Amino acid sequence: MSTEGTSTLEPATGRDASDLAGFGYRQRLDRSLGGFSSFAAGFSYLSILTGLPQLFYLGYGAAGPAFFWTWPVVLAGQFLVALCFAELSAEYPLSGGVYQWARRVGPGAIGWMAGWVYLACAAITLASVAVALQGVLPLISPWFQWVGDSGVPADAARNSVLLGCVLIGASTLINVVGVRLLARINNVGVFAEMAGAFALIVLLTLAARRGPGVVLEAQGLGEGLSMGYLAPFLAAALVPSFVMYGFDTAGSLAEETDDPRRRAPRAILGALGAVGLAGALLILAALRAAPDLADPNLGRLGGGMATIIREVLGSGWGRLLLCDVALAIGVCTLTVHAAAVRLVFAMARDGGLPWSKALASMPGRTRTPRLPALILGGFAGLILVVNANFPKVVEVLVSVSIAWANLAYLLVTAPLLARRIRRGRPEPRTDGLFQMGRWGLPVNALAVAWGVLMIVNVGWPRAEIYGSEWYRRFGALIATIAMLGIGGIGYRLFGRRNSAVLDEHRAHDLGVIEDQSTGSAGEYGGRIG
């Protein structure tokens, strides 16, 4: 999130501030982020050097080397959703992303629930990303195994919670200080991650022990099953499903970005495309370079891709690149935290949360909501502490975060599809902003179907992934029911009182309210099917 592009004050008093005023908001956040920042936010949230090293073992253990093919399949599906979001980010350049889009294409109740689901997802994601340090730091140095032995699942789980809490504490402090410090750290982290990913791909490819045909090996994992290899394949799809959400982050930071109508759509699609390509090459390189495909550590927590990196590249390069992975995990945590803070701010600004005035306030000169950063950091740490003695903490947290993210996405794409069907094909844009045109309806319909498939697949109670205990196997389902129940109560207490305001905003965007001469909402509004 760089500060290149233009000065802080000029865009805030020019077109972007007037555009924001057209939606009924005044410029309060620090609009200091340029084009690269928007891309960097999405890239660091997706973060291939976080998700892949963390969960490679899960995909490999479930489906063997052929789990590679889950990556392009999930990429194609998520790209359908990203196209819808790119169009919406050009239409509604507002802080809060998913929450804002859902409430402007659907009823206020749907918008509030989308925001609530994604907020709950953000807290879980913050916790699940932070525990990824366990798969890296003890391999860099045994000193980072502060609790017991990393080879003992219970000790690894407790140590991952401890490391995760330290990282969340640092993230909270940085997010409280303000977006400028966050921007500098994120810039360094994104450049380091891109360089590290490229270096890993090249070095592992040069050390290849087998050809690309390794991705066709299933190691007999589908034999004797009623669904054949499909069952292991669907289980392994959890890996790319965890990596490939959060591409909407550029939309969440729209009110801090210069010219977000043009930059946010490019950032959303560019970040997902870049991570998709780099991730596929990295998985292929790791599989080709692995010393022994039968090594059980490749399918175990604490092993996986980190084991391949260390064994293939040795203590020198291997440790250096693992340090880069640790940096990527830290930057990813910062970005997840920052996006969640903007979501809380957006909902509180509309009066949709308890203590909304305090949550939407920005004391001091940082122009950053401090209280949401503190609350989210504390809640994510609490999630980890509660699960300190839970050996399957990573798998369950990951499954819950994937299910909730895609549920929030579905609460955007489904009402958007209903609006397309109701209004018919839109007129072509003449302003140069992103629009799918006649492809909007089929892409949107496929995005909805894909979202349903993702939620069902992630929530499926697989013993081989979540463990044999019922509360672990059904953990994602139980947590989702509880979250929706709490959300229903929260809506009745806090969200329903501002539904009329949300529906008025929606009417404004549909052109019911007369265009305002000083704003751009009327000029741009209502262009999506």
XYZ file of N, CA and C in Angstrom, residues 317-401:
255
model
N 20.197 -21.220 1.609
C 19.080 -20.687 0.833
C 17.740 -21.063 1.453
N 17.658 -22.295 1.936
C 16.390 -22.750 2.504
C 15.943 -21.900 3.671
N 16.876 -21.614 4.593
C 16.517 -20.805 5.753
C 16.189 -19.369 5.351
N 16.939 -18.833 4.377
C 16.684 -17.470 3.918
C 15.278 -17.346 3.319
N 14.908 -18.304 2.476
C 13.592 -18.252 1.841
C 12.475 -18.539 2.843
N 12.745 -19.353 3.844
C 11.754 -19.557 4.890
C 11.540 -18.269 5.699
N 12.586 -17.486 5.858
C 12.436 -16.177 6.499
C 11.525 -15.276 5.672
N 11.664 -15.365 4.343
C 10.796 -14.594 3.463
C 9.345 -15.046 3.601
N 9.151 -16.358 3.751
C 7.803 -16.879 3.971
C 7.229 -16.329 5.275
N 8.058 -16.287 6.322
C 7.602 -15.749 7.605
C 7.213 -14.277 7.471
N 7.997 -13.509 6.688
C 7.666 -12.108 6.444
C 6.336 -11.987 5.711
N 6.105 -12.863 4.725
C 4.845 -12.841 3.978
C 3.667 -13.129 4.892
N 3.838 -14.043 5.834
C 2.769 -14.349 6.794
C 2.460 -13.113 7.643
N 3.514 -12.411 8.065
C 3.310 -11.208 8.861
C 2.572 -10.127 8.091
N 2.961 -9.909 6.830
C 2.313 -8.879 6.016
C 0.876 -9.271 5.699
N 0.636 -10.541 5.440
C -0.722 -11.015 5.199
C -1.604 -10.753 6.420
N -1.069 -11.007 7.599
C -1.810 -10.746 8.837
C -2.167 -9.272 8.959
N -1.215 -8.397 8.637
C -1.478 -6.962 8.687
C -2.609 -6.561 7.748
N -2.599 -7.113 6.517
C -3.597 -6.739 5.524
C -4.974 -7.257 5.888
N -5.042 -8.502 6.369
C -6.327 -9.051 6.817
C -6.899 -8.178 7.933
N -6.047 -7.793 8.842
C -6.457 -6.956 9.969
C -6.957 -5.601 9.467
N -6.212 -4.996 8.542
C -6.586 -3.682 8.019
C -7.923 -3.726 7.285
N -8.131 -4.766 6.470
C -9.391 -4.882 5.736
C -10.569 -5.051 6.702
N -10.360 -5.823 7.760
C -11.422 -6.021 8.749
C -11.751 -4.716 9.474
N -10.744 -3.915 9.759
C -10.960 -2.623 10.414
C -11.839 -1.728 9.539
N -11.572 -1.720 8.222
C -12.380 -0.886 7.309
C -13.810 -1.372 7.229
N -14.008 -2.673 7.342
C -15.354 -3.215 7.326
C -16.129 -2.777 8.571
N -15.481 -2.853 9.727
C -16.127 -2.390 10.968
C -16.456 -0.898 10.865
N -15.514 -0.127 10.361
C -15.736 1.310 10.205
C -16.934 1.588 9.305
N -17.023 0.865 8.173
C -18.117 1.098 7.230
C -19.468 0.765 7.848
N -19.550 -0.347 8.566
C -20.818 -0.734 9.191
C -21.178 0.204 10.340
N -20.171 0.601 11.114
C -20.430 1.503 12.248
C -20.839 2.889 11.759
N -20.237 3.350 10.682
C -20.585 4.654 10.123
C -22.057 4.725 9.721
N -22.616 3.580 9.319
C -24.033 3.507 8.957
C -24.927 3.210 10.157
N -24.329 3.132 11.357
C -25.115 2.884 12.554
C -25.573 1.453 12.700
N -24.860 0.511 12.077
C -25.293 -0.875 12.076
C -24.659 -1.764 13.116
N -23.865 -1.202 14.018
C -23.196 -1.999 15.048
C -23.426 -1.375 16.415
N -23.297 -2.152 17.488
C -23.345 -1.542 18.824
C -22.151 -0.610 19.012
N -22.354 0.459 19.760
C -21.295 1.468 19.982
C -20.741 1.999 18.653
N -21.664 2.230 17.714
C -21.249 2.646 16.372
C -20.439 3.944 16.384
N -20.841 4.896 17.198
C -20.138 6.176 17.214
C -18.681 6.000 17.610
N -18.437 5.182 18.627
C -17.061 4.946 19.072
C -16.271 4.163 18.027
N -16.896 3.176 17.410
C -16.204 2.351 16.422
C -15.860 3.134 15.158
N -16.671 4.133 14.828
C -16.428 4.912 13.611
C -15.562 6.134 13.862
N -15.194 6.374 15.102
C -14.392 7.558 15.413
C -12.925 7.313 15.092
N -12.219 8.415 14.811
C -10.793 8.328 14.498
C -10.048 9.388 15.303
N -9.729 9.082 16.547
C -9.051 10.066 17.406
C -7.627 10.321 16.932
N -7.144 11.521 17.199
C -5.781 11.848 16.838
C -5.650 12.216 15.370
N -4.413 12.249 14.871
C -4.160 12.662 13.496
C -3.891 11.495 12.559
N -4.058 10.267 13.033
C -3.753 9.104 12.196
C -4.807 8.855 11.130
N -6.027 9.383 11.337
C -7.150 9.164 10.416
C -7.360 7.669 10.176
N -7.241 6.924 11.258
C -7.422 5.468 11.228
C -8.299 5.059 12.404
N -9.323 4.227 12.191
C -10.153 3.760 13.306
C -9.335 2.872 14.249
N -9.134 3.339 15.474
C -8.283 2.606 16.415
C -9.029 1.514 17.158
N -10.218 1.842 17.644
C -10.959 0.885 18.469
C -11.241 -0.423 17.719
N -11.662 -0.403 16.439
C -11.860 -1.670 15.725
C -10.588 -2.510 15.643
N -9.442 -1.849 15.469
C -8.178 -2.593 15.391
C -7.898 -3.316 16.705
N -8.146 -2.639 17.824
C -7.911 -3.251 19.136
C -8.880 -4.402 19.394
N -10.148 -4.199 19.079
C -11.150 -5.234 19.343
C -10.901 -6.464 18.481
N -10.631 -6.253 17.202
C -10.397 -7.390 16.299
C -9.152 -8.164 16.702
N -8.093 -7.452 17.072
C -6.885 -8.128 17.518
C -7.135 -8.950 18.769
N -7.861 -8.377 19.719
C -8.165 -9.109 20.944
C -9.037 -10.325 20.698
N -10.018 -10.187 19.805
C -10.921 -11.304 19.537
C -10.192 -12.429 18.810
N -9.329 -12.089 17.843
C -8.564 -13.123 17.137
C -7.635 -13.863 18.095
N -7.000 -13.123 19.010
C -6.159 -13.774 20.005
C -6.957 -14.692 20.913
N -8.168 -14.264 21.280
C -9.023 -15.093 22.120
C -9.403 -16.393 21.411
N -9.667 -16.306 20.109
C -9.982 -17.506 19.337
C -8.835 -18.513 19.432
N -7.617 -18.025 19.324
C -6.454 -18.917 19.400
C -6.289 -19.503 20.792
N -6.444 -18.682 21.810
C -6.256 -19.162 23.178
C -7.282 -20.241 23.527
N -8.516 -20.047 23.106
C -9.565 -21.033 23.383
C -9.231 -22.371 22.736
N -8.542 -22.329 21.603
C -8.214 -23.550 20.871
C -6.776 -24.019 21.118
N -6.175 -23.583 22.204
C -4.761 -23.884 22.455
C -4.469 -25.379 22.549
N -5.401 -26.172 23.043
C -5.189 -27.613 23.209
C -5.908 -28.431 22.136
N -6.126 -27.828 20.993
C -6.889 -28.443 19.924
C -5.932 -28.799 18.785
N -5.532 -30.080 18.634
C -4.555 -30.455 17.608
C -4.986 -30.129 16.184
N -6.289 -30.052 15.917
C -6.780 -29.763 14.571
C -7.165 -28.293 14.426
N -6.553 -27.417 15.216
C -6.931 -26.017 15.213
C -6.773 -25.390 13.829
N -5.700 -25.716 13.112
C -5.468 -25.125 11.798
C -6.565 -25.518 10.824
N -6.861 -26.828 10.751
C -7.841 -27.319 9.788
C -9.223 -26.726 10.035
N -9.641 -26.666 11.286
C -10.978 -26.168 11.594
C -11.068 -24.661 11.340
N -10.073 -23.903 11.770
C -10.082 -22.465 11.526
C -10.105 -22.169 10.032
N -9.316 -22.921 9.279
C -9.273 -22.723 7.832
C -10.624 -23.029 7.199
N -11.233 -24.151 7.579
C -12.510 -24.528 6.981
C -13.594 -23.502 7.289
N -13.619 -23.005 8.521
C -14.624 -22.012 8.905
C -14.415 -20.712 8.125
N -13.169 -20.264 8.011
C -12.905 -19.008 7.304
C -13.268 -19.112 5.830
